[in-house]
Short mmCIF file of C-alpha atoms in Angstrom, two decimals:
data_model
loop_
_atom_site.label_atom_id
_atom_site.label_comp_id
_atom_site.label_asym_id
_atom_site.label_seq_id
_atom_site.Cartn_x
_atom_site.Cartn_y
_atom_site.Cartn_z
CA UNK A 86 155.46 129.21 -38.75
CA UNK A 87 154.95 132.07 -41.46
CA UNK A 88 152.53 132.07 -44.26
CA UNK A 89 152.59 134.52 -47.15
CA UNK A 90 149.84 134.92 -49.72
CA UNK A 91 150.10 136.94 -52.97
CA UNK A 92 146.88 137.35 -54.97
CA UNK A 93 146.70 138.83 -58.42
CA UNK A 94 143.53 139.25 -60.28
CA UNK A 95 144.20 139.11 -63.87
CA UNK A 96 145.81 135.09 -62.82
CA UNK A 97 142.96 132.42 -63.24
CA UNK A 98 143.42 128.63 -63.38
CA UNK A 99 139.68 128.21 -64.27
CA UNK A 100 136.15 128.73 -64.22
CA UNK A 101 134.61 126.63 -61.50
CA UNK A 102 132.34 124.45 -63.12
CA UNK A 103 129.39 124.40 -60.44
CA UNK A 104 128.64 120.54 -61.04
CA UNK A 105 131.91 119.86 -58.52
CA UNK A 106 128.69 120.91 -56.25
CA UNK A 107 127.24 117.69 -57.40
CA UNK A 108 126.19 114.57 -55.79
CA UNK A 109 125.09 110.77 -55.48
CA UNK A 110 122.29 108.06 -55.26
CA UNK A 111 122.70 104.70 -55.33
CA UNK A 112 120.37 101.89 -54.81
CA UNK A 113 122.13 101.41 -51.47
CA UNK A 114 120.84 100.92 -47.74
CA UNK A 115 118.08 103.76 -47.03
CA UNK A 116 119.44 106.38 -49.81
CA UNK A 117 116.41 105.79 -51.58
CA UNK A 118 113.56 103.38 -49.96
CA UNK A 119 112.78 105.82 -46.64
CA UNK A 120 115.45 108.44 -48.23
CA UNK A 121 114.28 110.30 -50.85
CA UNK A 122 110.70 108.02 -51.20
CA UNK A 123 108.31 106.67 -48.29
CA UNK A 124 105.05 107.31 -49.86
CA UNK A 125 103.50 106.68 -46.24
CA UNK A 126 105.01 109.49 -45.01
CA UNK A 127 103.35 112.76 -43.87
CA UNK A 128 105.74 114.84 -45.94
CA UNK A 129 105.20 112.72 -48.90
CA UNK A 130 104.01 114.18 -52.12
CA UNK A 131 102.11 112.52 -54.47
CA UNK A 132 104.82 110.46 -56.03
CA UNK A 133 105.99 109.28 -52.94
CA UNK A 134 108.99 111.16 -52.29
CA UNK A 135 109.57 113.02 -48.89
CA UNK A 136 108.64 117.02 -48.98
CA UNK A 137 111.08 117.20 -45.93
CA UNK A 138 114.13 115.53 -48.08
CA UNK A 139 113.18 117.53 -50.98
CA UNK A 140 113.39 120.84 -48.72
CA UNK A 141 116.82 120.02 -47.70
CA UNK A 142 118.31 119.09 -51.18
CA UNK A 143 116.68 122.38 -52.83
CA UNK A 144 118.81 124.78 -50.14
CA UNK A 145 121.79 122.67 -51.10
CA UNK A 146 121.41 123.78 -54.75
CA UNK A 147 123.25 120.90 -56.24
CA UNK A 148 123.15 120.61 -59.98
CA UNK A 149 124.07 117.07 -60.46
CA UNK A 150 122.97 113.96 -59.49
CA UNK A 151 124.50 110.53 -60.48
CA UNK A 152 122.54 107.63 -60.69
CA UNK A 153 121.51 104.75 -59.99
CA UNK A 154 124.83 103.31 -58.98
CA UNK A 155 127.97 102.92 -57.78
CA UNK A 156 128.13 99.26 -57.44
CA UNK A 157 124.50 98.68 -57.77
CA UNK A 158 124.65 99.30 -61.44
CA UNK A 159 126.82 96.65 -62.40
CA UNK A 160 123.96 93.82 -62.21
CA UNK A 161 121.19 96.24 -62.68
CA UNK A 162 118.48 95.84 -65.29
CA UNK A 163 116.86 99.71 -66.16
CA UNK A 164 113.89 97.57 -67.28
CA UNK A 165 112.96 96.61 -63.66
CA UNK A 166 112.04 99.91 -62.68
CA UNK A 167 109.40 100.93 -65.54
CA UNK A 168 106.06 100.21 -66.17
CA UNK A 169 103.21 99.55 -63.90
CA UNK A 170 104.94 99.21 -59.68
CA UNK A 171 102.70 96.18 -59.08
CA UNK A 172 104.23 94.76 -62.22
CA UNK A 173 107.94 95.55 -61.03
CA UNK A 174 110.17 92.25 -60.40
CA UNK A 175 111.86 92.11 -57.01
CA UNK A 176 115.62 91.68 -57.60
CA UNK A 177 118.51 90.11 -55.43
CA UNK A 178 121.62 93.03 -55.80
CA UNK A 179 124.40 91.32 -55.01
CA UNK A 180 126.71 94.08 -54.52
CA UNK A 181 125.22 95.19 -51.46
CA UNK A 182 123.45 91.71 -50.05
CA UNK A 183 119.54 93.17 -50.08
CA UNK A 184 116.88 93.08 -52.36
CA UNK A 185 115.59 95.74 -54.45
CA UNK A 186 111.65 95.82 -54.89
CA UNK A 187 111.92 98.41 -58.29
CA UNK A 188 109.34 100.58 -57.41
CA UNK A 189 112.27 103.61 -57.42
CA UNK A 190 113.58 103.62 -61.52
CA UNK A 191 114.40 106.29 -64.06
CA UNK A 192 110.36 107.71 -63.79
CA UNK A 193 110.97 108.44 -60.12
CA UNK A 194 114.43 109.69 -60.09
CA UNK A 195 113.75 112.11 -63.39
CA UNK A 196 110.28 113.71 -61.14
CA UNK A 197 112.37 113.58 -57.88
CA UNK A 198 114.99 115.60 -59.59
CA UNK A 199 112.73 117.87 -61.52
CA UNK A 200 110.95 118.74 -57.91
CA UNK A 201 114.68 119.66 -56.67
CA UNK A 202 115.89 121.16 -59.57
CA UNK A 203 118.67 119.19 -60.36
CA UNK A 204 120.04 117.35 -63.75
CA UNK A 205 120.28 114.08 -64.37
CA UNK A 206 123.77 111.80 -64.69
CA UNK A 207 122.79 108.16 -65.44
CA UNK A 208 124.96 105.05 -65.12
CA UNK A 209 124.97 102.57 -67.99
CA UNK A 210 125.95 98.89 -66.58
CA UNK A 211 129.20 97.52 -67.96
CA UNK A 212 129.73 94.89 -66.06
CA UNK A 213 126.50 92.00 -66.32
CA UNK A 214 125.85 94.02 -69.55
CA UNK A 215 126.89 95.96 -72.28
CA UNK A 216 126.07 97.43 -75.65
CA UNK A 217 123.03 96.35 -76.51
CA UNK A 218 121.45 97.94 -73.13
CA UNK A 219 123.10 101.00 -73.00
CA UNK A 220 122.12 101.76 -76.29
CA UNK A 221 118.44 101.04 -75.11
CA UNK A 222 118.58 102.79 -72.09
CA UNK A 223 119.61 105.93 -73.93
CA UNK A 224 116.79 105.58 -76.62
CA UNK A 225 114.25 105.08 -74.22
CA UNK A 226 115.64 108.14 -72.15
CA UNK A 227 116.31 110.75 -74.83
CA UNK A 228 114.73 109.17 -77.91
CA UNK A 229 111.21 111.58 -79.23
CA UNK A 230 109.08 109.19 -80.15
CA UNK A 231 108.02 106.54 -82.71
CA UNK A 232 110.88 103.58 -81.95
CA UNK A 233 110.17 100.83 -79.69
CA UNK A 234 111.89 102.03 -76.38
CA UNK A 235 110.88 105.79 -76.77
CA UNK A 236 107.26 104.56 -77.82
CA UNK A 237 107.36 102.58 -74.39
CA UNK A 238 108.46 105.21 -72.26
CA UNK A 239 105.45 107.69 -73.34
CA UNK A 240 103.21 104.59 -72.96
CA UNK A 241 104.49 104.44 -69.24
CA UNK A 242 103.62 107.98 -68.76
CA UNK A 243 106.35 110.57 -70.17
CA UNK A 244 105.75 111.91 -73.34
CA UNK A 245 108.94 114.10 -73.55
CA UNK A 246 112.13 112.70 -73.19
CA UNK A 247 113.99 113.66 -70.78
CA UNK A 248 117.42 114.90 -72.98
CA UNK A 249 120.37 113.21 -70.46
CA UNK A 250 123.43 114.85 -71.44
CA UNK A 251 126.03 112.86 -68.70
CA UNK A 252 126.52 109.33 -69.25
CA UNK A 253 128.95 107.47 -66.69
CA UNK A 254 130.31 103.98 -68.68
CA UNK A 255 129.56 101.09 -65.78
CA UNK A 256 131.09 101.91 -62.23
CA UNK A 257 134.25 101.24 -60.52
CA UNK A 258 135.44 98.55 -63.25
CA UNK A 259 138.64 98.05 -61.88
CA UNK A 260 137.42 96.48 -58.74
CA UNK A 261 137.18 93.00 -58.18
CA UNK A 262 134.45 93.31 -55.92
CA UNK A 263 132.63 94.54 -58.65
CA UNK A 264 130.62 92.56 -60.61
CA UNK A 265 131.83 92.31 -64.00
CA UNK A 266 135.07 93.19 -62.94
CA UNK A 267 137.62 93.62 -65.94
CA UNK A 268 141.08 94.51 -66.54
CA UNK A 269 141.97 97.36 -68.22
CA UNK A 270 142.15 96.31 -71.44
CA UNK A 271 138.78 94.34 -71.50
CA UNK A 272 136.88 97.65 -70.08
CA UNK A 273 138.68 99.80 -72.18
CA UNK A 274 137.36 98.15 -75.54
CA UNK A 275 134.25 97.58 -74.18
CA UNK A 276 133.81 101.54 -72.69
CA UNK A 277 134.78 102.11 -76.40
CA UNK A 278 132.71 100.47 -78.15
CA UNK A 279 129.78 101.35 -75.80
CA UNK A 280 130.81 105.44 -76.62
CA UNK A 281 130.60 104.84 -80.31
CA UNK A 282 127.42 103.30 -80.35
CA UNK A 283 125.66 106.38 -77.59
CA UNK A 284 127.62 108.91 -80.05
CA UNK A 285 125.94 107.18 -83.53
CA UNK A 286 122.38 108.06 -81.62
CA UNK A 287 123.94 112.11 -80.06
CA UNK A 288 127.33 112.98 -80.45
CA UNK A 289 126.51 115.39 -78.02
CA UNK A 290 126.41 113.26 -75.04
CA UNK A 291 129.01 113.62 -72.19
CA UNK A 292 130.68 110.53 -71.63
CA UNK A 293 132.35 109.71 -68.35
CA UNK A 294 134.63 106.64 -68.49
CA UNK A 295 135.85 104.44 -65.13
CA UNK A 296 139.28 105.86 -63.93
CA UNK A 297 140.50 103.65 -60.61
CA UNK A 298 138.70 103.05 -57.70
CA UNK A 299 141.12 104.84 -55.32
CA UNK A 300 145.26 105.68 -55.43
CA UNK A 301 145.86 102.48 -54.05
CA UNK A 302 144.54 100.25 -56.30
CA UNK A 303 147.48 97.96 -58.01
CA UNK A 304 146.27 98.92 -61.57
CA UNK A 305 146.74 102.41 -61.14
CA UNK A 306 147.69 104.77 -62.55
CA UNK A 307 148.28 102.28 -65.52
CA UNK A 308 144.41 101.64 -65.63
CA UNK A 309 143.62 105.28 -66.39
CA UNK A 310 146.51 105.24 -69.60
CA UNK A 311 145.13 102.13 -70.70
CA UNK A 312 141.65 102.79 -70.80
CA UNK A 313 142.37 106.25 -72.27
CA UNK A 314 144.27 104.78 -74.67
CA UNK A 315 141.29 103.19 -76.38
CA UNK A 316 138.69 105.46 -75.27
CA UNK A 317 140.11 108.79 -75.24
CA UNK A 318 138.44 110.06 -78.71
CA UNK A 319 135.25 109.04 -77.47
CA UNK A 320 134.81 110.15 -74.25
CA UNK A 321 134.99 113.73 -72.22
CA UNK A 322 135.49 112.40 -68.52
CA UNK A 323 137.79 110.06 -66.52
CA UNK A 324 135.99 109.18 -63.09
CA UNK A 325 137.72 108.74 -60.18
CA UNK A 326 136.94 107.87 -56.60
CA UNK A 327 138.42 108.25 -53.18
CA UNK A 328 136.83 108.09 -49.57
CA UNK A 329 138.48 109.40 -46.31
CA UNK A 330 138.85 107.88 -42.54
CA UNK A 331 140.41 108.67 -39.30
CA UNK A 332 140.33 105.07 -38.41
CA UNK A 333 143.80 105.86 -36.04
CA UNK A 334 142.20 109.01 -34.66
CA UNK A 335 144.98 111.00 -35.59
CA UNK A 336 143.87 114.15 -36.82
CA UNK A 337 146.78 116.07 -38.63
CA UNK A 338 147.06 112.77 -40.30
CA UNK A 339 143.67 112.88 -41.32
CA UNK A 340 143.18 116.70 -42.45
CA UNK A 341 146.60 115.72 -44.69
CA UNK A 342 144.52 113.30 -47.19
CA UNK A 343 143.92 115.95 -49.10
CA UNK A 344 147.60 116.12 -50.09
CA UNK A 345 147.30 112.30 -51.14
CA UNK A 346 144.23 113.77 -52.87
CA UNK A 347 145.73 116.37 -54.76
CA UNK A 348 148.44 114.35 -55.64
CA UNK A 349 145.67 111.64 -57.36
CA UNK A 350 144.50 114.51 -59.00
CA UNK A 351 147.68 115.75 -60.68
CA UNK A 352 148.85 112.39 -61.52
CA UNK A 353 145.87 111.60 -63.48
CA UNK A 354 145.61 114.97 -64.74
CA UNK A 355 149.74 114.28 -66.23
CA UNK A 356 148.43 110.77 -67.50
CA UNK A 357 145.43 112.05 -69.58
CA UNK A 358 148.14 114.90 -71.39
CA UNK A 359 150.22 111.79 -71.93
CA UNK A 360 147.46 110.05 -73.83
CA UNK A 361 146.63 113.31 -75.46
CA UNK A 362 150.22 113.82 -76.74
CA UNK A 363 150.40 109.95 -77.95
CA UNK A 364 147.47 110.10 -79.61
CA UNK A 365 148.67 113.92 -81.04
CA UNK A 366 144.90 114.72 -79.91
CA UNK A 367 143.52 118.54 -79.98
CA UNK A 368 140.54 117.04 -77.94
CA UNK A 369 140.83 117.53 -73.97
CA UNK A 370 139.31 114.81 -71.49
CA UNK A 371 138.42 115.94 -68.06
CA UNK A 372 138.12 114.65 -64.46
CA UNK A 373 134.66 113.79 -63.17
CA UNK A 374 135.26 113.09 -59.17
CA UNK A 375 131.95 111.36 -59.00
CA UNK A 376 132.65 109.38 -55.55
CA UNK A 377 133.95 111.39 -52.75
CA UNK A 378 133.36 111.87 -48.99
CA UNK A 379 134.10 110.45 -45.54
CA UNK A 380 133.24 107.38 -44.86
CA UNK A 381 134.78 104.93 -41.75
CA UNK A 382 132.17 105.88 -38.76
CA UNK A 383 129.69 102.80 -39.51
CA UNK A 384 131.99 100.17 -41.04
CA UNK A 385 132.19 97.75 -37.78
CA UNK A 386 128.15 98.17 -38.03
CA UNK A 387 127.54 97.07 -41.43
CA UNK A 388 130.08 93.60 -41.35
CA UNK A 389 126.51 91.35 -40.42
CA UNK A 390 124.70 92.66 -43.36
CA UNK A 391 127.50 93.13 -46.05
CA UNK A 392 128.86 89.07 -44.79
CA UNK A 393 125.60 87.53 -45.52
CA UNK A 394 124.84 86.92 -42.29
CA UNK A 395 121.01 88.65 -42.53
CA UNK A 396 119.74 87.34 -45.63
CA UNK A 397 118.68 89.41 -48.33
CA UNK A 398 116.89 92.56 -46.15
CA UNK A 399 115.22 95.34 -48.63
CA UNK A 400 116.74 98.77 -47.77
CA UNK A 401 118.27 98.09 -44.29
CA UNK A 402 120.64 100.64 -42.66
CA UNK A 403 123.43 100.81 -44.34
CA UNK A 404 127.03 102.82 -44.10
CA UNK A 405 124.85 105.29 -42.07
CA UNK A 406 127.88 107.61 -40.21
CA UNK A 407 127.19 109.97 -38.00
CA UNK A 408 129.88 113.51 -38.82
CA UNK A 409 131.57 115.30 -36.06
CA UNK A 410 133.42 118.40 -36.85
CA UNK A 411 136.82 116.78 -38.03
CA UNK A 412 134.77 115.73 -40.74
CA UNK A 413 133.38 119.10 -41.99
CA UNK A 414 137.23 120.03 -41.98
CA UNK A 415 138.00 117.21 -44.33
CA UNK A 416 135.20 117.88 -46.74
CA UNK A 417 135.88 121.35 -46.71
CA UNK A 418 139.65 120.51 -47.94
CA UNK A 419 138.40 118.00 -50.44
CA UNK A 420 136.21 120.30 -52.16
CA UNK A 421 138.85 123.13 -52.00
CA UNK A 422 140.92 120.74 -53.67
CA UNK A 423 138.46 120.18 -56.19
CA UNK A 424 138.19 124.01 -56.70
CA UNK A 425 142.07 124.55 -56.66
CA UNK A 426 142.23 122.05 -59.36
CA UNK A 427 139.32 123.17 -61.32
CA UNK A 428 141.00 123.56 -64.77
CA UNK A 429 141.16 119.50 -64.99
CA UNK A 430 137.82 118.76 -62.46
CA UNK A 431 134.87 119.59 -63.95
CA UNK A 432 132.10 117.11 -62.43
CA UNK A 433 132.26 115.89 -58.65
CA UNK A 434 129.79 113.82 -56.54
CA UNK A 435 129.14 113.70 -53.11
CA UNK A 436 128.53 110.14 -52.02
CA UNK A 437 125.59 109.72 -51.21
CA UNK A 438 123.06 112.18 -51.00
CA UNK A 439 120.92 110.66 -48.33
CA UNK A 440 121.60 108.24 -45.35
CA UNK A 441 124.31 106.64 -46.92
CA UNK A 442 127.41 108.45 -45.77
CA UNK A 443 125.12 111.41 -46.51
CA UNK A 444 125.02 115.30 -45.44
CA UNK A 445 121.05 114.44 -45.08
CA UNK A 446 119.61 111.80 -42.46
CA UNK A 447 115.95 110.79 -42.23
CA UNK A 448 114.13 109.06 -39.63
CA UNK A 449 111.23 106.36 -41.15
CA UNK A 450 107.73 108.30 -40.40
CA UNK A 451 109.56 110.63 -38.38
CA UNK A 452 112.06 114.03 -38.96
CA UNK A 453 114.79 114.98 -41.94
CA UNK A 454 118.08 116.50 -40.77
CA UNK A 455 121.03 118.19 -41.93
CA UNK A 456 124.61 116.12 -40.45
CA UNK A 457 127.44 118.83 -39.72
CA UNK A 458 128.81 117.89 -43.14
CA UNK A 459 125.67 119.85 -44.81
CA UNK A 460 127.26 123.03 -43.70
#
């Protein structure tokens, strides 16, 4: 086989937007509860959250970090995770069968990413809510002072706000597993109307609607034209999703996802110029990849939990796989992808950050470490 390469320097596609560097935390398994927080342990600064984590995410430099969900979000209440900890409801999430004490919420996160030097990308939930509590959520985040929300957040201890600029419309709508789960339609209206209300408080937001799930789902690619179609002059970002697996152990197969990957990419890419054209738009929406890694390794592990069939544990190990180095080949390719395709992706996530099909692995009162995939 022969291979020829010809490189000129005056052709660019784009600039490589470093948040394609980003990545992910969900309230899911050990990503945050012995993750990124165990205030008992030695490392642990005086907010709880683990010196030795926060060590390993700085030399990552990512810029991004979405949050708090991925499924999670779609029957999450922000309110649960403000105010006084002893004060904090415990909550039943349904998406991943555990429950969820609250004493991680937007306070924690926003120090936690100040001490790593990372931005902010919240999730809104769309799916057991709408409107109403987006449109909260945002006040209380961004809003000065002197309304009811922003007047409540400086009483719990900020007096700044913290000026979010990347807002991701509900998670993974498309799914029925989610809950909330809508058709097209349904989401679309409601990601619109959600927009217009965020963009009557800062038109300056960045507003990342749900694309599909993965390539395979039966709505797609119609989803993405539908939902553009009544969202695309409100919003900047389509998201999109897609995990990998060598379930066959077949490992040309494998390395070759990223050509199903690309191909995701362009198609989407083609369907968002479609909308543009119909809607004879000068506006251009981009991708934001914010769900994307390997993840097959722990699946046969997690059935007990995921079925039910442990009750409701509080941060148990979850979707914890362990990389070889077929894996670092595959996220190598992914993110190459990313970078070939950089004048249409603009925002990528790793998913997750920590534990959870993570670069970074903890032990509870013991060691951090970085997986192969960190490299």
């Amino acid at each position: 086989m022969k291979a020829s390469v010809i490189a000129n320097k005056d052709y660019t596609i784009a600039k490589i937007d470093d948040r394609v560097y980003g990545a992910f935390l969900e309230h899911l398994g050990r990503a945050v509860y012995e993750g990124i927080y165990e205030p008992d342990h030695p490392s642990a600064d005086k907010n709880g959250m683990r010196g030795d984590v926060i060590d390993l995410v700085k030399k990552l430099n990512v810029p991004v970090v979405r949050y708090p969900g991925g499924n999670f979000v779609s029957a999450y209440n922000w309110e649960d995770g403000i105010g006084p900890r002893e004060e904090r409801p415990v909550r039943l999430d349904l998406a991943w069968h555990t429950s969820e004490s609250n004493a991680v919420g937007v306070h924690e996160f926003a120090d936690w990413c100040d001490s790593v030097g990372t931005e902010m990308m919240l999730a809104v939930n769309l799916g057991s809510r709408g409107v109403d509590d987006a449109r909260n959520f945002l006040e209380y985040v961004n809003h000065p002072g002197g309304s009811y929300w922003s007047d409540l957040r400086i009483k719990n201890g900020r007096k700044e706000p913290w000026n979010v600029k990347m807002w991701c419309l509900g998670n993974e709508m498309d799914g029925p597993w989610q809950v909330g789960h809508k058709d097209a339609d349904e989401y679309g209206k409601l990601a619109a109307n959600t927009a217009r209300a965020m963009r009557m408080f800062d038109s300056s937001l960045e507003l990342i609607v749900c694309g599909s799930s993965n390539s395979d789902m039966p709505s797609y690619p119609d989803w993405e034209r539908i939902v553009l179609e009544h969202t695309y002059d409100h919003v900047d970002h389509i998201s999109l999703h897609m995990y990998f697996a060598n379930r066959d152990d077949n490992t040309p197969n494998y390395l070759g996802l990223s050509e199903k990957l690309d191909t995701y990419i362009k198609t989407v890419a083609a369907t968002i110029k479609q909308v543009k054209a119909k809607r004879k738009s000068k506006k251009d929406v981009y991708i934001s990849f914010d769900e994307w890694n390997v993840w097959y390794h722990s699946n046969k592990k997690d059935r007990e939990i995921l079925d039910g069939n442990s009750g409701w544990p509080h941060a148990p190990g979850l979707l914890e796989d362990i990389y070889n180095f077929e894996d670092v080949l595959m996220v190598g390719l992914i993110l190459n992808t990313f970078i070939r395709r950089s004048d249409v992706v603009k925002i990528a996530c790793i998913a997750q950050l920590v534990n959870v099909i993570a670069p970074i692995m903890t032990e509870k009162g013991g060691p951090a470490w970085a997986q192969t995939i960190y490299y």
